[in-house]
Amino acid sequence: MTGSPITGLGSSRLGPAERAQALDRMASEEFDVVVVGAGIVGAGAALDAATRGLTVAVVEARDFASGTSSRSSKLIHGGLRYLEQYNFDLVREALTERGLLLQRIAPHLVRPVPFLLPTTRRVWERAYLGAGVALYDAMAFQMGITRGVPHHRHLTRRKALRLAPALRKDAFVGAIQYWDAQMDDARYVVTVLRTAAEYGAQVASRAQCIGFLREGERVTGVRVLDLESGHKTEVRARQVVNATGVWTDEIQDLVGGRGQIHVSASKGIHLVVPKDRIHSSTGIILRTEKSVLFVIPWGRHWIIGTTDTAWNLDKVHPAASKSDIDYVLSTVNEVLNTPLTPDDVEGVYAGLRPLLSGETDETSKLSREHVVAHPVPGLVMVAGGKYTTYRVMAKDAIDAVAHGLDGKIAESCTDRIALVGGEGFQAMWNARHRLAAKSGLHVARIEHLLQRYGTLIDDLLLLIAERPDLGKPLTGADDYLRAEIVYAASHEGARHLNDVLTRRTRISIETWDRGVGVAEEAAELLAPVLGWSRQQIDREVEYYRKRVEAERDSQTQEGDQEADARRRGAPEIVPTY
């Protein structure tokens, strides 16, 4: 499963050896395209380019998906609220992508999720919202992409309370239930990158773009600093794609001159609470003054968010303040029988949306649509958009690359290509009981692995067969097997403990101690794969503890300035050299 039997181009494995090989090739070859940034748009651009037959390199300054793409609401959705803004084209595009992801591209990673939309007025609001949801479903139906996503339905208050007993009876008069989809955003990015690697892309994290190569006014590549070794490399390319999200302006500054794209950062925070704190069998969506607040099912937890406020401070580690947390709690408590308190919050995370700057300073009114520009020869910039439409953004960016390259470049085909682990997923899911019997794992464990790795589960089961101790759960985070920690480093590009506990798994937001209790065990599992000494293990664990401490401290501060200052109190992750 880690090889490429169809293409023969490469392996989907992103381990230490593959990273070293990728950096060696970057130093010695000229590529058709270098992608700067390995969030969802950069990953998508790399896959789009690789499947068109182009040679591709991808560099990321931190971990894959370490910015916006691991801190979203984890929804694949059409954007129901954009109908109110009459942005029908954006909704139609997003619904098309939702259908493709559910049915063809990532059936192992994307799955339907129900939402209850309470109404507070008996006639006009139900008619108004009902018309919007009906249009939402109708648009999806017209495009033939509704399989697996039920149609909406109107509910009386009594029927709504059967689904969501946690709601206060006096907080609503009825409800509409509709369906969207969800995924683990960071895991999805890694899977896209692994698919790009399988089609020949050379991928490296912790490889920071520190400048551009130029021939006259033309960009001919990038200068890269390997943050793990301190070594600098020049990577030559016929075209460079800047897909750095909220860092677009900073990368733009490296090339000099006035850019064509300007991006503003909007902070959104989410809270994670245990499943038993809100008695409901469905997600809930609440309309607020400026936007909406989601209560999203997440395994044994709920994710509640999000906010939408301007952010001009540290982009690497945006901080959630006490005010942010209080706002989310007070908003959701308006409709709950048993109010949530700060003591109910297991985890908190904050992320930044890259919004295209307009004339208004109000981030909720800035554009969610994307733009592609060619500011100077050899450089393509893509920014804006939303997670759900990443594939369209990637296609448009590589269309611009193709325009800048000599010769005929094939059309995008990513709408027809399953991500690694997706091909044959349904058949393997149907055989999950047989897999459980053969492996000795409980069927619940097999289901967990299938929904995270798809048919790549074979890799995990082989690891466990070779080392039975890896089939045991982590002590203190028993949703995850020990094999998943090893696999994160050997196959998924994790370089540090923080990468594993925060993004390859979600232990940092799904446990009361935010992963501190499993840090030592996880680091010990990672050490042989990453070649860590005892000293490095201790440094990784200490860094993680200080990071959690700084985050907790920042979340007790009233405002953004104070929260940012406290979050910056943690040292940066340590290199291994």
Coordinates of C-alpha atoms in Angstrom, one line a residue:
M1 CA 0.0 0.0 0.0
T2 CA 2.9 2.4 0.5
G3 CA 4.2 1.9 -3.0
S4 CA 2.8 3.0 -6.3
P5 CA 1.8 -0.1 -8.3
I6 CA -0.2 1.9 -10.8
T7 CA 2.1 4.8 -11.6
G8 CA 5.5 3.4 -10.7
L9 CA 6.4 7.0 -9.9
G10 CA 7.0 6.9 -6.2
S11 CA 5.9 5.9 -2.8
S12 CA 3.3 7.6 -0.6
R13 CA 5.6 7.1 2.4
L14 CA 6.8 10.4 4.0
G15 CA 9.4 9.1 6.5
P16 CA 12.8 10.4 7.4
A17 CA 14.6 8.7 4.5
E18 CA 12.0 10.1 2.0
R19 CA 12.5 13.6 3.4
A20 CA 16.3 13.3 3.1
Q21 CA 16.0 12.0 -0.5
A22 CA 13.5 14.8 -1.4
L23 CA 15.9 17.5 -0.1
D24 CA 18.8 15.9 -2.0
R25 CA 16.8 15.9 -5.2
M26 CA 15.7 19.5 -4.6
A27 CA 19.3 20.5 -4.4
S28 CA 20.3 18.8 -7.7
E29 CA 17.3 19.0 -10.1
E30 CA 15.2 21.6 -11.7
F31 CA 11.5 21.1 -11.2
D32 CA 8.5 22.2 -13.3
V33 CA 7.0 23.7 -10.2
V34 CA 7.9 24.3 -6.6
V35 CA 5.0 24.8 -4.2
V36 CA 5.7 26.9 -1.1
G37 CA 3.4 26.0 1.7
A38 CA 1.9 22.6 2.7
G39 CA -1.5 23.5 4.0
I40 CA -4.5 22.2 2.1
V41 CA -4.1 24.5 -0.9
G42 CA -0.4 23.8 -1.3
A43 CA -1.0 20.1 -0.9
G44 CA -3.8 20.2 -3.4
A45 CA -1.6 22.2 -5.9
A46 CA 1.2 19.7 -5.6
L47 CA -1.2 16.8 -6.3
D48 CA -2.8 18.6 -9.2
A49 CA 0.6 19.4 -10.8
A50 CA 1.9 15.9 -10.2
T51 CA -1.1 14.2 -11.8
R52 CA -0.7 16.4 -14.8
G53 CA 2.7 14.9 -15.4
L54 CA 4.7 17.8 -14.0
T55 CA 7.8 17.4 -11.7
V56 CA 7.0 18.9 -8.3
A57 CA 8.7 19.9 -5.1
V58 CA 6.9 21.0 -2.0
V59 CA 8.5 22.9 0.9
E60 CA 6.8 23.8 4.2
A61 CA 8.4 25.9 7.0
R62 CA 6.8 24.1 9.8
D63 CA 4.8 20.8 10.0
F64 CA 2.3 19.9 7.3
A65 CA -1.0 21.7 8.0
S66 CA 0.4 23.4 11.0
G67 CA -1.3 26.7 10.3
T68 CA -4.9 27.2 9.2
S69 CA -5.4 23.7 7.8
S70 CA -5.3 21.9 11.1
R71 CA -7.4 24.4 13.1
S72 CA -10.7 24.7 11.2
S73 CA -14.2 23.6 12.1
K74 CA -13.3 20.3 10.3
L75 CA -16.3 20.6 8.0
I76 CA -16.7 19.9 4.3
H77 CA -19.8 22.0 3.6
G78 CA -21.5 24.0 0.9
G79 CA -21.7 27.1 3.1
L80 CA -25.4 27.4 3.9
R81 CA -25.0 30.9 5.2
Y82 CA -23.6 32.1 1.9
L83 CA -27.0 31.7 0.4
E84 CA -28.1 34.6 2.5
Q85 CA -25.4 36.6 0.8
Y86 CA -26.8 35.5 -2.6
N87 CA -23.4 33.9 -3.3
F88 CA -24.9 31.0 -5.3
D89 CA -21.8 30.3 -7.3
L90 CA -19.7 29.7 -4.2
V91 CA -22.3 27.4 -2.7
R92 CA -22.8 25.5 -6.0
E93 CA -19.0 25.0 -6.3
A94 CA -18.7 23.9 -2.6
L95 CA -21.6 21.4 -2.9
T96 CA -20.0 19.9 -6.0
E97 CA -16.7 19.4 -4.1
R98 CA -18.5 18.0 -1.1
G99 CA -20.1 15.3 -3.3
L100 CA -16.8 14.5 -5.0
L101 CA -15.0 14.1 -1.7
L102 CA -17.7 11.9 -0.1
Q103 CA -18.1 9.6 -3.1
R104 CA -14.9 9.4 -5.1
I105 CA -11.9 11.3 -3.7
A106 CA -11.8 10.5 0.0
P107 CA -14.7 8.2 1.1
H108 CA -12.4 7.0 3.9
L109 CA -11.8 10.5 5.4
V110 CA -15.0 12.4 4.7
R111 CA -18.4 11.4 6.1
P112 CA -21.9 12.9 6.4
V113 CA -22.8 14.7 9.6
P114 CA -26.4 15.9 10.6
F115 CA -27.1 19.4 12.0
L116 CA -30.2 20.7 13.8
L117 CA -31.0 24.3 13.0
P118 CA -33.4 25.6 15.7
T119 CA -36.0 28.3 14.7
T120 CA -37.4 30.9 17.1
R121 CA -40.3 32.2 15.1
R122 CA -43.1 30.0 13.9
V123 CA -43.9 31.3 10.4
W124 CA -41.6 33.6 8.6
E125 CA -38.3 32.2 10.0
R126 CA -39.2 28.6 9.3
A127 CA -40.3 29.6 5.8
Y128 CA -37.1 31.7 5.2
L129 CA -34.7 29.1 6.5
G130 CA -36.6 26.2 5.1
A131 CA -36.4 27.8 1.6
G132 CA -32.7 28.3 2.0
V133 CA -32.1 24.7 3.1
A134 CA -34.4 23.4 0.3
L135 CA -32.4 25.4 -2.2
Y136 CA -29.2 24.0 -0.7
D137 CA -30.4 20.4 -1.2
A138 CA -31.9 21.2 -4.6
M139 CA -28.6 22.6 -5.9
A140 CA -26.8 19.4 -4.7
F141 CA -29.5 17.2 -6.3
Q142 CA -29.3 19.0 -9.6
M143 CA -25.6 18.1 -9.8
G144 CA -26.3 14.5 -8.9
I145 CA -24.1 14.5 -5.8
T146 CA -26.5 13.7 -3.0
R147 CA -25.7 10.1 -2.4
G148 CA -24.9 9.5 1.2
V149 CA -26.3 12.9 2.3
P150 CA -30.0 12.8 3.3
H151 CA -32.3 15.6 2.4
H152 CA -33.4 18.1 5.1
R153 CA -36.5 17.7 7.1
H154 CA -38.7 20.1 9.2
L155 CA -39.2 19.1 12.8
T156 CA -41.6 20.2 15.5
R157 CA -40.1 21.2 18.8
R158 CA -41.1 17.8 20.3
K159 CA -39.4 15.8 17.6
A160 CA -36.3 18.1 17.7
L161 CA -36.0 17.5 21.5
R162 CA -36.0 13.7 20.9
L163 CA -32.9 14.2 18.8
A164 CA -31.3 16.9 21.1
P165 CA -32.7 16.7 24.6
A166 CA -30.0 19.1 25.7
L167 CA -31.8 22.0 24.1
R168 CA -33.9 24.3 26.3
K169 CA -37.6 24.0 25.4
D170 CA -38.1 27.8 25.6
A171 CA -35.1 28.5 23.3
F172 CA -36.8 27.5 20.1
V173 CA -40.2 26.7 18.6
G174 CA -39.1 24.1 15.9
A175 CA -36.2 23.1 13.9
I176 CA -34.8 22.0 10.5
Q177 CA -32.4 19.1 10.3
Y178 CA -30.0 19.1 7.3
W179 CA -26.8 17.3 6.5
D180 CA -23.2 18.3 5.6
A181 CA -19.9 16.5 6.0
Q182 CA -16.8 16.5 8.2
M183 CA -13.2 15.2 8.2
D184 CA -10.0 15.6 10.2
D185 CA -8.4 18.5 8.5
A186 CA -4.8 17.9 9.3
R187 CA -5.1 14.2 8.5
Y188 CA -6.7 15.1 5.2
V189 CA -3.7 17.4 4.3
V190 CA -1.2 14.7 5.0
T191 CA -3.2 12.2 2.9
V192 CA -3.2 14.6 -0.1
L193 CA 0.5 15.1 0.3
R194 CA 1.1 11.4 0.4
T195 CA -1.0 11.0 -2.8
A196 CA 1.1 13.7 -4.4
A197 CA 4.3 11.8 -3.4
E198 CA 2.9 8.7 -4.9
Y199 CA 2.6 10.5 -8.2
G200 CA 6.2 11.7 -7.9
A201 CA 6.2 14.9 -5.9
Q202 CA 9.2 15.6 -3.6
V203 CA 7.9 16.7 -0.2
A204 CA 9.8 18.2 2.8
S205 CA 8.5 19.8 6.0
R206 CA 10.6 22.0 8.3
A207 CA 12.1 23.4 5.0
Q208 CA 11.6 27.2 5.1
C209 CA 11.5 29.4 2.0
I210 CA 13.9 32.3 2.9
G211 CA 14.1 33.9 -0.6
F212 CA 13.7 33.6 -4.3
L213 CA 16.1 32.9 -7.1
R214 CA 15.9 35.5 -9.9
E215 CA 17.1 35.8 -13.5
G216 CA 16.3 39.5 -14.2
E217 CA 12.7 40.0 -13.3
R218 CA 11.8 36.3 -13.6
V219 CA 11.6 34.0 -10.5
T220 CA 13.5 30.8 -11.2
G221 CA 13.3 29.0 -7.8
V222 CA 13.5 29.4 -4.1
R223 CA 16.1 29.5 -1.4
V224 CA 15.3 27.0 1.4
L225 CA 16.6 26.6 4.9
D226 CA 16.4 23.1 6.4
L227 CA 15.4 23.8 10.0
E228 CA 16.4 20.3 11.1
S229 CA 20.1 20.6 9.9
G230 CA 20.7 24.3 9.3
H231 CA 21.7 23.6 5.7
K232 CA 20.6 26.0 3.0
T233 CA 19.6 24.9 -0.5
E234 CA 18.7 26.5 -3.8
V235 CA 15.7 24.8 -5.5
R236 CA 15.4 25.6 -9.1
A237 CA 12.0 25.6 -10.8
R238 CA 10.3 26.8 -14.0
Q239 CA 7.4 28.1 -11.9
V240 CA 6.9 28.8 -8.2
V241 CA 3.5 28.7 -6.4
N242 CA 3.0 30.7 -3.3
A243 CA 0.3 28.8 -1.3
T244 CA 1.1 30.1 2.2
G245 CA -2.4 31.3 3.3
V246 CA -2.1 34.0 6.0
W247 CA 1.6 34.3 5.2
T248 CA 1.0 35.3 1.6
D249 CA 2.0 38.9 2.1
E250 CA 5.3 37.9 3.9
I251 CA 6.3 35.6 1.1
Q252 CA 5.2 38.2 -1.4
D253 CA 7.6 40.7 0.3
L254 CA 10.5 38.3 -0.3
V255 CA 10.2 38.7 -4.1
G256 CA 10.1 42.5 -3.9
G257 CA 7.7 45.0 -5.4
R258 CA 4.0 45.5 -4.9
G259 CA 1.9 42.4 -4.8
Q260 CA -1.4 41.8 -6.4
I261 CA -2.9 39.8 -3.5
H262 CA -3.4 41.1 0.1
V263 CA -4.6 38.8 2.8
S264 CA -6.1 39.6 6.2
A265 CA -6.1 37.2 9.1
S266 CA -9.3 36.4 11.0
K267 CA -9.1 34.4 14.2
G268 CA -11.5 31.7 14.9
I269 CA -11.4 29.6 18.1
H270 CA -13.0 26.3 19.0
L271 CA -13.7 24.5 22.2
V272 CA -13.7 20.7 22.8
V273 CA -16.0 19.3 25.4
P274 CA -16.8 15.6 26.3
K275 CA -19.7 14.0 24.5
D276 CA -21.7 13.6 27.8
R277 CA -21.8 17.3 28.5
I278 CA -24.3 17.8 25.6
H279 CA -27.1 15.2 25.3
S280 CA -27.8 15.1 21.5
S281 CA -27.6 12.7 18.6
T282 CA -27.1 15.4 16.1
G283 CA -24.9 18.5 15.6
I284 CA -26.5 21.9 16.2
I285 CA -26.0 25.1 14.4
L286 CA -26.9 28.5 16.0
R287 CA -27.3 31.8 14.2
T288 CA -25.4 34.6 15.9
E289 CA -25.4 38.4 15.2
K290 CA -22.4 38.1 12.8
S291 CA -22.2 34.5 11.7
V292 CA -23.1 31.0 13.0
L293 CA -21.9 28.8 15.9
F294 CA -21.5 25.1 15.3
V295 CA -21.8 22.3 17.8
I296 CA -20.1 19.5 15.9
P297 CA -20.0 15.7 16.8
W298 CA -16.3 14.6 17.1
G299 CA -16.0 11.0 18.3
R300 CA -16.3 11.0 22.1
H301 CA -16.4 14.8 22.1
W302 CA -18.1 17.9 20.7
I303 CA -16.3 20.8 18.9
I304 CA -17.9 24.1 19.5
G305 CA -17.0 27.2 17.4
T306 CA -16.2 29.5 15.9
T307 CA -15.4 33.1 16.4
D308 CA -14.5 35.7 13.7
T309 CA -12.2 38.5 14.9
A310 CA -9.4 40.4 13.3
W311 CA -5.9 39.2 14.2
N312 CA -2.7 41.2 13.7
L313 CA -0.4 39.4 16.2
D314 CA 1.7 36.2 16.0
K315 CA 0.6 34.1 13.0
V316 CA 2.4 31.0 14.0
H317 CA 0.7 30.5 17.3
P318 CA -2.6 32.5 17.4
A319 CA -3.9 32.6 21.0
A320 CA -7.4 32.1 22.3
S321 CA -8.2 34.5 25.1
K322 CA -10.5 34.2 28.1
S323 CA -12.9 36.6 26.3
D324 CA -13.0 34.3 23.3
I325 CA -13.7 31.3 25.4
D326 CA -16.4 33.1 27.4
Y327 CA -18.1 34.3 24.2
V328 CA -18.4 30.8 22.8
L329 CA -19.6 29.4 26.1
S330 CA -22.2 32.1 26.6
T331 CA -23.5 31.8 23.1
V332 CA -24.0 28.0 23.2
N333 CA -25.4 28.3 26.8
E334 CA -28.3 30.4 25.5
V335 CA -29.9 27.2 24.1
L336 CA -28.7 24.5 26.5
N337 CA -30.6 23.1 29.5
T338 CA -27.4 22.5 31.4
P339 CA -25.0 25.3 30.8
L340 CA -21.4 24.5 30.1
T341 CA -18.7 26.0 32.3
P342 CA -15.0 26.6 31.7
D343 CA -14.4 23.4 33.8
D344 CA -16.1 21.4 31.0
V345 CA -13.6 22.4 28.4
E346 CA -11.1 19.7 27.5
G347 CA -9.3 21.5 24.7
V348 CA -9.1 24.8 23.0
Y349 CA -7.6 25.7 19.6
A350 CA -7.3 28.9 17.6
G351 CA -6.7 29.2 13.9
L352 CA -6.5 32.0 11.3
R353 CA -8.5 32.3 8.2
P354 CA -6.8 33.8 5.1
L355 CA -9.3 36.4 3.9
L356 CA -8.9 38.5 0.8
S357 CA -8.7 42.1 2.0
G358 CA -11.4 44.5 1.0
E359 CA -12.4 48.0 1.8
T360 CA -13.9 47.1 5.2
D361 CA -12.0 46.2 8.3
E362 CA -14.8 43.8 9.4
T363 CA -13.4 40.3 8.8
S364 CA -16.8 38.7 8.6
K365 CA -17.4 40.7 5.4
L366 CA -14.1 40.0 3.7
S367 CA -14.2 37.6 0.8
R368 CA -14.1 33.8 1.2
E369 CA -13.6 33.4 -2.6
H370 CA -10.1 32.8 -3.9
V371 CA -7.9 34.6 -6.3
V372 CA -4.9 33.5 -8.4
A373 CA -2.4 36.0 -9.6
H374 CA 0.9 36.1 -11.6
P375 CA 2.6 39.1 -10.0
V376 CA 6.0 38.6 -11.7
P377 CA 7.1 36.0 -14.4
G378 CA 7.7 32.6 -12.8
L379 CA 5.6 33.2 -9.7
V380 CA 1.9 32.2 -9.1
M381 CA 0.1 33.3 -6.0
V382 CA -3.1 31.7 -4.7
A383 CA -5.0 32.9 -1.7
G384 CA -8.5 33.1 0.0
G385 CA -11.1 30.4 -0.5
K386 CA -12.3 27.8 2.0
Y387 CA -11.2 24.3 2.9
T388 CA -14.0 22.6 1.0
T389 CA -13.0 24.1 -2.3
Y390 CA -9.3 23.5 -2.0
R391 CA -9.2 21.3 -5.1
V392 CA -10.7 24.1 -7.3
M393 CA -8.1 26.5 -5.9
A394 CA -5.3 24.1 -6.6
K395 CA -6.6 23.5 -10.2
D396 CA -6.8 27.2 -10.9
A397 CA -3.3 27.8 -9.5
I398 CA -1.8 25.0 -11.7
D399 CA -3.8 26.3 -14.7
A400 CA -1.8 29.5 -14.2
V401 CA 1.4 27.5 -13.9
A402 CA 0.6 25.7 -17.1
H403 CA 0.0 29.1 -18.8
G404 CA 3.5 30.1 -17.8
L405 CA 5.2 26.9 -19.0
D406 CA 6.2 26.2 -22.6
G407 CA 4.4 23.3 -24.2
K408 CA 1.0 21.7 -23.8
I409 CA 0.1 20.7 -20.2
A410 CA -2.6 18.2 -19.5
E411 CA -5.9 19.3 -17.9
S412 CA -6.6 18.8 -14.2
C413 CA -7.8 15.3 -13.4
T414 CA -8.0 15.4 -9.6
D415 CA -11.7 15.2 -9.7
R416 CA -11.3 11.6 -10.8
I417 CA -8.4 10.5 -8.5
A418 CA -8.9 8.9 -5.1
L419 CA -6.5 9.8 -2.4
V420 CA -4.3 7.0 -1.0
G421 CA -6.3 4.7 1.2
G422 CA -9.6 5.6 -0.7
E423 CA -9.5 3.1 -3.5
G424 CA -11.3 -0.1 -2.4
F425 CA -12.3 1.4 0.9
Q426 CA -15.9 0.3 0.9
A427 CA -15.0 -3.3 0.2
M428 CA -12.5 -3.2 3.1
W429 CA -15.0 -1.5 5.4
N430 CA -17.5 -4.3 4.6
A431 CA -14.8 -6.8 5.6
R432 CA -14.0 -5.2 8.9
H433 CA -15.2 -8.0 11.0
R434 CA -13.0 -10.4 9.1
L435 CA -10.1 -8.0 9.5
A436 CA -10.7 -7.9 13.3
A437 CA -10.7 -11.6 13.6
K438 CA -7.5 -12.0 11.6
S439 CA -5.6 -9.2 13.4
G440 CA -6.8 -10.0 16.9
L441 CA -8.0 -6.3 17.3
H442 CA -11.6 -5.5 18.4
V443 CA -13.8 -4.5 15.5
A444 CA -14.1 -1.0 17.0
R445 CA -10.4 -0.6 16.7
I446 CA -10.5 -1.7 13.0
E447 CA -13.3 0.8 12.3
H448 CA -11.2 3.6 14.0
L449 CA -8.2 2.7 11.8
L450 CA -10.2 2.4 8.6
Q451 CA -11.7 5.9 9.1
R452 CA -8.3 7.3 9.6
Y453 CA -6.2 5.4 7.1
G454 CA -8.6 3.7 4.7
T455 CA -7.0 0.8 2.9
L456 CA -3.6 1.9 4.2
I457 CA -4.7 0.1 7.4
D458 CA -2.6 -2.8 6.0
D459 CA 0.5 -0.8 7.0
L460 CA -0.7 -0.5 10.6
L461 CA -1.7 -4.1 10.8
L462 CA 1.7 -5.2 9.5
L463 CA 3.4 -3.0 12.1
I464 CA 1.3 -4.7 14.8
A465 CA 2.0 -8.2 13.5
E466 CA 5.7 -7.5 13.7
R467 CA 5.5 -5.8 17.1
P468 CA 2.4 -6.9 19.1
D469 CA 3.0 -4.3 21.7
L470 CA 2.1 -1.6 19.1
G471 CA -1.4 -3.1 19.1
K472 CA -2.0 -1.7 22.6
P473 CA -3.6 1.7 23.2
L474 CA -1.6 4.6 24.6
T475 CA -1.7 4.9 28.3
G476 CA -3.9 7.9 29.1
A477 CA -5.1 8.3 25.5
D478 CA -6.7 5.0 24.7
D479 CA -8.5 6.1 21.6
Y480 CA -5.2 5.7 19.8
L481 CA -3.0 2.7 19.3
R482 CA 0.8 2.8 19.9
A483 CA 1.3 1.8 16.3
E484 CA -0.3 5.1 15.2
I485 CA 2.5 7.0 16.9
V486 CA 5.2 5.0 15.2
Y487 CA 3.4 5.3 11.8
A488 CA 3.1 9.1 12.1
A489 CA 6.9 9.4 12.0
S490 CA 7.6 6.4 9.6
H491 CA 5.0 7.2 7.0
E492 CA 3.3 10.5 7.6
G493 CA 6.1 13.0 7.9
A494 CA 5.9 13.8 11.6
R495 CA 9.3 15.2 12.8
H496 CA 8.5 16.1 16.4
L497 CA 6.4 15.1 19.3
N498 CA 4.2 18.1 18.9
D499 CA 3.4 17.1 15.3
V500 CA 2.1 13.7 16.5
L501 CA 0.1 14.8 19.6
T502 CA -1.4 17.9 17.9
R503 CA -2.0 16.9 14.2
R504 CA -1.4 13.2 13.4
T505 CA -3.6 12.5 16.4
R506 CA -5.8 15.0 18.3
I507 CA -4.6 14.0 21.8
S508 CA -3.7 17.6 22.5
I509 CA -7.4 18.7 22.5
E510 CA -9.1 15.4 23.4
T511 CA -7.6 14.7 26.8
W512 CA -7.9 16.7 30.0
D513 CA -4.2 17.1 30.4
R514 CA -3.8 18.0 26.7
G515 CA -1.5 15.2 26.1
V516 CA 1.1 15.9 28.8
G517 CA 0.6 12.5 30.4
V518 CA 1.3 10.5 27.2
A519 CA 4.2 12.7 26.0
E520 CA 6.9 10.5 27.4
E521 CA 5.5 7.3 26.1
A522 CA 4.9 8.8 22.6
A523 CA 8.4 10.2 22.5
E524 CA 9.9 6.9 23.4
L525 CA 8.0 5.3 20.5
L526 CA 9.1 8.0 18.0
A527 CA 12.8 7.9 19.1
P528 CA 13.9 4.8 17.1
V529 CA 12.2 6.0 13.9
L530 CA 13.6 9.5 14.1
G531 CA 17.0 8.6 15.5
W532 CA 16.6 10.6 18.7
S533 CA 19.1 10.3 21.6
R534 CA 17.9 10.3 25.2
Q535 CA 18.7 14.0 25.3
Q536 CA 16.5 14.7 22.3
I537 CA 13.6 12.7 23.8
D538 CA 13.8 14.8 27.0
R539 CA 14.0 18.0 24.9
E540 CA 10.9 17.0 22.9
V541 CA 8.9 16.2 26.1
E542 CA 10.0 19.4 27.8
Y543 CA 9.1 21.5 24.8
Y544 CA 5.6 19.9 24.6
R545 CA 5.0 20.5 28.3
K546 CA 6.0 24.2 28.0
R547 CA 3.8 24.6 25.0
V548 CA 0.8 23.3 26.8
E549 CA 1.6 25.4 29.8
A550 CA 1.9 28.6 27.7
E551 CA -1.4 27.8 25.9
R552 CA -3.2 27.3 29.2
D553 CA -1.8 30.5 30.5
S554 CA -2.8 32.5 27.4
Q555 CA -6.4 31.2 27.8
T556 CA -6.7 32.9 31.2
Q557 CA -5.9 36.3 29.7
E558 CA -8.7 38.7 28.9
G559 CA -7.5 40.2 25.6
D560 CA -5.6 39.3 22.5
Q561 CA -2.5 41.3 23.4
E562 CA -2.1 39.6 26.8
A563 CA -2.9 36.1 25.4
D564 CA -0.4 36.5 22.6
A565 CA 2.3 37.6 25.0
R566 CA 1.7 34.5 27.2
R567 CA 1.6 32.1 24.3
R568 CA 4.9 33.4 23.0
G569 CA 6.4 32.5 26.3
A570 CA 6.9 28.9 25.1
P571 CA 10.2 28.3 23.3
E572 CA 10.2 27.3 19.6
I573 CA 10.5 23.6 18.8
V574 CA 14.1 22.4 19.0
P575 CA 15.9 21.2 15.9
T576 CA 17.7 17.8 16.1
Y577 CA 21.2 19.0 15.1

